[in-house]
């Protein structure tokens, strides 16, 4: 039985003091042992947020990381820095990083391997553009992203990874994928993982949906067989995030 996971992706929002205020507002609302809760926050917010979530089950994620140990990589952040600061998860391959910062599948694979070396749990994002969906190439695109990201990663290590299916056309647009569309691709991702690693690992790996998740659609999405929770952008910055985590209490 896979435990649900709901991760917030704060993106480039919240100064350190705003971050502390948001955590103080959300923390009392997030006492749900049935769901793993992760706040993926900007690098500068990590230390204050790690301190602010103490004595709760909330885990902290980074939104990015570099694939080298240390050295002359101005502006980058290393896996050891994240671990030392109290981070457990790291989002890798988000479509905003792929598109604005030209991150390739190869770079994402290097980051995946480096994160795993440091016992960080990657939340690997994949997803198609609207053009790709309309041209009927969604599944082959997703397969390529998954296969490339998991290259040379062992089955044991793959188990500590999480995949987030995030159709680009649904991110920040208010245009959520239908439950059928989301389930179809999450199911397909599980098949691709199964072809690489075998059925047992595929059955245990958590696969999330992301793209305009809100309190009104979380229950339907997270009730689908292959959707093990969500990666939540905009709604993770509001008290609504708690309603998404507590989706089972929703009346929708
Ligand atoms: C995201 O950026 O990961 C995301 C899912 O954003 P939103 O929920 O705002 O669509």
PDB file of N, CA and C and ligand atoms in Angstrom, residues 7-11 91 94-96 125 164-176 209-214 230-237 244, ligand 1:
ATOM      1  N   UNK A   7       3.249  17.368  -1.885  1.00  0.00           N
ATOM      2  CA  UNK A   7       4.384  18.276  -1.783  1.00  0.00           C
ATOM      3  C   UNK A   7       3.990  19.633  -2.344  1.00  0.00           C
ATOM      4  N   UNK A   8       4.335  20.672  -1.601  1.00  0.00           N
ATOM      5  CA  UNK A   8       4.123  22.027  -2.111  1.00  0.00           C
ATOM      6  C   UNK A   8       5.381  22.476  -2.821  1.00  0.00           C
ATOM      7  N   UNK A   9       5.215  23.123  -3.951  1.00  0.00           N
ATOM      8  CA  UNK A   9       6.355  23.718  -4.664  1.00  0.00           C
ATOM      9  C   UNK A   9       6.148  25.236  -4.602  1.00  0.00           C
ATOM     10  N   UNK A  10       6.917  25.862  -3.732  1.00  0.00           N
ATOM     11  CA  UNK A  10       6.719  27.311  -3.519  1.00  0.00           C
ATOM     12  C   UNK A  10       7.263  28.139  -4.669  1.00  0.00           C
ATOM     13  N   UNK A  11       8.090  27.540  -5.499  1.00  0.00           N
ATOM     14  CA  UNK A  11       8.738  28.267  -6.614  1.00  0.00           C
ATOM     15  C   UNK A  11       9.507  29.474  -6.076  1.00  0.00           C
ATOM     16  N   UNK A  91      13.240  18.547  -5.706  1.00  0.00           N
ATOM     17  CA  UNK A  91      12.555  18.520  -7.011  1.00  0.00           C
ATOM     18  C   UNK A  91      13.630  18.591  -8.095  1.00  0.00           C
ATOM     19  N   UNK A  94      11.946  20.007 -13.041  1.00  0.00           N
ATOM     20  CA  UNK A  94      10.680  20.733 -13.179  1.00  0.00           C
ATOM     21  C   UNK A  94      10.645  21.385 -14.561  1.00  0.00           C
ATOM     22  N   UNK A  95       9.464  21.483 -15.161  1.00  0.00           N
ATOM     23  CA  UNK A  95       9.384  22.022 -16.535  1.00  0.00           C
ATOM     24  C   UNK A  95       9.878  23.468 -16.609  1.00  0.00           C
ATOM     25  N   UNK A  96       9.753  24.211 -15.484  1.00  0.00           N
ATOM     26  CA  UNK A  96      10.271  25.591 -15.514  1.00  0.00           C
ATOM     27  C   UNK A  96      11.793  25.584 -15.616  1.00  0.00           C
ATOM     28  N   UNK A 125      10.237  15.460 -12.095  1.00  0.00           N
ATOM     29  CA  UNK A 125       9.078  15.947 -12.844  1.00  0.00           C
ATOM     30  C   UNK A 125       9.194  15.586 -14.322  1.00  0.00           C
ATOM     31  N   UNK A 164       6.745  12.897 -10.525  1.00  0.00           N
ATOM     32  CA  UNK A 164       5.569  13.775 -10.593  1.00  0.00           C
ATOM     33  C   UNK A 164       5.222  14.005 -12.057  1.00  0.00           C
ATOM     34  N   UNK A 165       4.025  13.577 -12.443  1.00  0.00           N
ATOM     35  CA  UNK A 165       3.550  13.862 -13.800  1.00  0.00           C
ATOM     36  C   UNK A 165       2.909  15.242 -13.797  1.00  0.00           C
ATOM     37  N   UNK A 166       3.524  16.161 -14.539  1.00  0.00           N
ATOM     38  CA  UNK A 166       3.029  17.535 -14.568  1.00  0.00           C
ATOM     39  C   UNK A 166       2.876  18.012 -16.009  1.00  0.00           C
ATOM     40  N   UNK A 167       1.688  17.855 -16.585  1.00  0.00           N
ATOM     41  CA  UNK A 167       1.498  18.366 -17.948  1.00  0.00           C
ATOM     42  C   UNK A 167       1.747  19.876 -17.950  1.00  0.00           C
ATOM     43  N   UNK A 168       2.598  20.348 -18.855  1.00  0.00           N
ATOM     44  CA  UNK A 168       3.014  21.757 -18.810  1.00  0.00           C
ATOM     45  C   UNK A 168       1.810  22.682 -18.987  1.00  0.00           C
ATOM     46  N   UNK A 169       0.860  22.247 -19.792  1.00  0.00           N
ATOM     47  CA  UNK A 169      -0.324  23.070 -20.063  1.00  0.00           C
ATOM     48  C   UNK A 169      -1.239  23.198 -18.840  1.00  0.00           C
ATOM     49  N   UNK A 170      -0.980  22.422 -17.809  1.00  0.00           N
ATOM     50  CA  UNK A 170      -1.830  22.486 -16.607  1.00  0.00           C
ATOM     51  C   UNK A 170      -1.147  23.235 -15.461  1.00  0.00           C
ATOM     52  N   UNK A 171       0.135  23.602 -15.652  1.00  0.00           N
ATOM     53  CA  UNK A 171       0.873  24.220 -14.547  1.00  0.00           C
ATOM     54  C   UNK A 171       0.587  25.712 -14.487  1.00  0.00           C
ATOM     55  N   UNK A 172       0.013  26.139 -13.373  1.00  0.00           N
ATOM     56  CA  UNK A 172      -0.227  27.563 -13.143  1.00  0.00           C
ATOM     57  C   UNK A 172      -1.276  28.168 -14.058  1.00  0.00           C
ATOM     58  N   UNK A 173      -2.017  27.314 -14.752  1.00  0.00           N
ATOM     59  CA  UNK A 173      -2.981  27.820 -15.739  1.00  0.00           C
ATOM     60  C   UNK A 173      -4.422  27.729 -15.238  1.00  0.00           C
ATOM     61  N   UNK A 174      -4.638  26.974 -14.176  1.00  0.00           N
ATOM     62  CA  UNK A 174      -6.008  26.735 -13.714  1.00  0.00           C
ATOM     63  C   UNK A 174      -6.681  25.659 -14.563  1.00  0.00           C
ATOM     64  N   UNK A 175      -5.970  25.177 -15.598  1.00  0.00           N
ATOM     65  CA  UNK A 175      -6.542  24.147 -16.478  1.00  0.00           C
ATOM     66  C   UNK A 175      -6.008  22.786 -16.043  1.00  0.00           C
ATOM     67  N   UNK A 176      -6.737  22.129 -15.147  1.00  0.00           N
ATOM     68  CA  UNK A 176      -6.265  20.858 -14.600  1.00  0.00           C
ATOM     69  C   UNK A 176      -6.527  19.735 -15.610  1.00  0.00           C
ATOM     70  N   UNK A 209       0.571  13.551  -9.236  1.00  0.00           N
ATOM     71  CA  UNK A 209       0.093  14.421 -10.324  1.00  0.00           C
ATOM     72  C   UNK A 209       0.312  15.867  -9.893  1.00  0.00           C
ATOM     73  N   UNK A 210       0.727  16.723 -10.830  1.00  0.00           N
ATOM     74  CA  UNK A 210       0.839  18.158 -10.546  1.00  0.00           C
ATOM     75  C   UNK A 210       0.331  18.968 -11.714  1.00  0.00           C
ATOM     76  N   UNK A 211      -0.304  20.084 -11.404  1.00  0.00           N
ATOM     77  CA  UNK A 211      -0.842  20.975 -12.439  1.00  0.00           C
ATOM     78  C   UNK A 211      -2.216  21.448 -12.027  1.00  0.00           C
ATOM     79  N   UNK A 212      -2.247  22.633 -11.375  1.00  0.00           N
ATOM     80  CA  UNK A 212      -3.503  23.246 -10.953  1.00  0.00           C
ATOM     81  C   UNK A 212      -4.317  22.376  -9.980  1.00  0.00           C
ATOM     82  N   UNK A 213      -3.611  21.637  -9.125  1.00  0.00           N
ATOM     83  CA  UNK A 213      -4.314  20.898  -8.063  1.00  0.00           C
ATOM     84  C   UNK A 213      -4.873  21.921  -7.079  1.00  0.00           C
ATOM     85  N   UNK A 214      -6.117  21.707  -6.651  1.00  0.00           N
ATOM     86  CA  UNK A 214      -6.714  22.599  -5.654  1.00  0.00           C
ATOM     87  C   UNK A 214      -7.627  21.798  -4.736  1.00  0.00           C
ATOM     88  N   UNK A 230       0.044  14.618  -4.786  1.00  0.00           N
ATOM     89  CA  UNK A 230       0.211  15.718  -5.727  1.00  0.00           C
ATOM     90  C   UNK A 230       1.431  16.575  -5.455  1.00  0.00           C
ATOM     91  N   UNK A 231       1.881  17.236  -6.528  1.00  0.00           N
ATOM     92  CA  UNK A 231       2.866  18.317  -6.416  1.00  0.00           C
ATOM     93  C   UNK A 231       2.066  19.585  -6.699  1.00  0.00           C
ATOM     94  N   UNK A 232       2.056  20.469  -5.714  1.00  0.00           N
ATOM     95  CA  UNK A 232       1.109  21.587  -5.727  1.00  0.00           C
ATOM     96  C   UNK A 232       1.873  22.900  -5.769  1.00  0.00           C
ATOM     97  N   UNK A 233       1.619  23.720  -6.770  1.00  0.00           N
ATOM     98  CA  UNK A 233       2.297  25.010  -6.880  1.00  0.00           C
ATOM     99  C   UNK A 233       1.510  26.106  -6.178  1.00  0.00           C
ATOM    100  N   UNK A 234       0.726  26.839  -6.937  1.00  0.00           N
ATOM    101  CA  UNK A 234       0.012  28.017  -6.431  1.00  0.00           C
ATOM    102  C   UNK A 234      -0.731  27.780  -5.115  1.00  0.00           C
ATOM    103  N   UNK A 235      -1.447  26.674  -5.024  1.00  0.00           N
ATOM    104  CA  UNK A 235      -2.279  26.438  -3.837  1.00  0.00           C
ATOM    105  C   UNK A 235      -1.453  26.065  -2.607  1.00  0.00           C
ATOM    106  N   UNK A 236      -0.141  25.828  -2.785  1.00  0.00           N
ATOM    107  CA  UNK A 236       0.667  25.481  -1.605  1.00  0.00           C
ATOM    108  C   UNK A 236       1.054  26.721  -0.805  1.00  0.00           C
ATOM    109  N   UNK A 237       0.729  27.889  -1.345  1.00  0.00           N
ATOM    110  CA  UNK A 237       1.089  29.147  -0.676  1.00  0.00           C
ATOM    111  C   UNK A 237      -0.065  29.702   0.131  1.00  0.00           C
ATOM    112  N   UNK A 244      -5.977  20.428   0.749  1.00  0.00           N
ATOM    113  CA  UNK A 244      -5.510  19.438  -0.236  1.00  0.00           C
ATOM    114  C   UNK A 244      -4.894  18.241   0.500  1.00  0.00           C
TER     115      UNK A 244
HETATM  116  C1  LIG B   1       4.123  23.150 -10.179  1.00  0.00           C
HETATM  117  O1  LIG B   1       4.721  24.131 -10.584  1.00  0.00           O
HETATM  118  O2  LIG B   1       4.776  22.159  -9.820  1.00  0.00           O
HETATM  119  C2  LIG B   1       2.660  23.177 -10.147  1.00  0.00           C
HETATM  120  C3  LIG B   1       2.050  22.046 -10.104  1.00  0.00           C
HETATM  121  O3  LIG B   1       2.050  24.413 -10.171  1.00  0.00           O
HETATM  122  P1  LIG B   1       0.476  24.738 -10.038  1.00  0.00           P
HETATM  123  O4  LIG B   1      -0.092  23.842  -8.974  1.00  0.00           O
HETATM  124  O5  LIG B   1       0.417  26.172  -9.686  1.00  0.00           O
HETATM  125  O6  LIG B   1      -0.138  24.430 -11.380  1.00  0.00           O
END
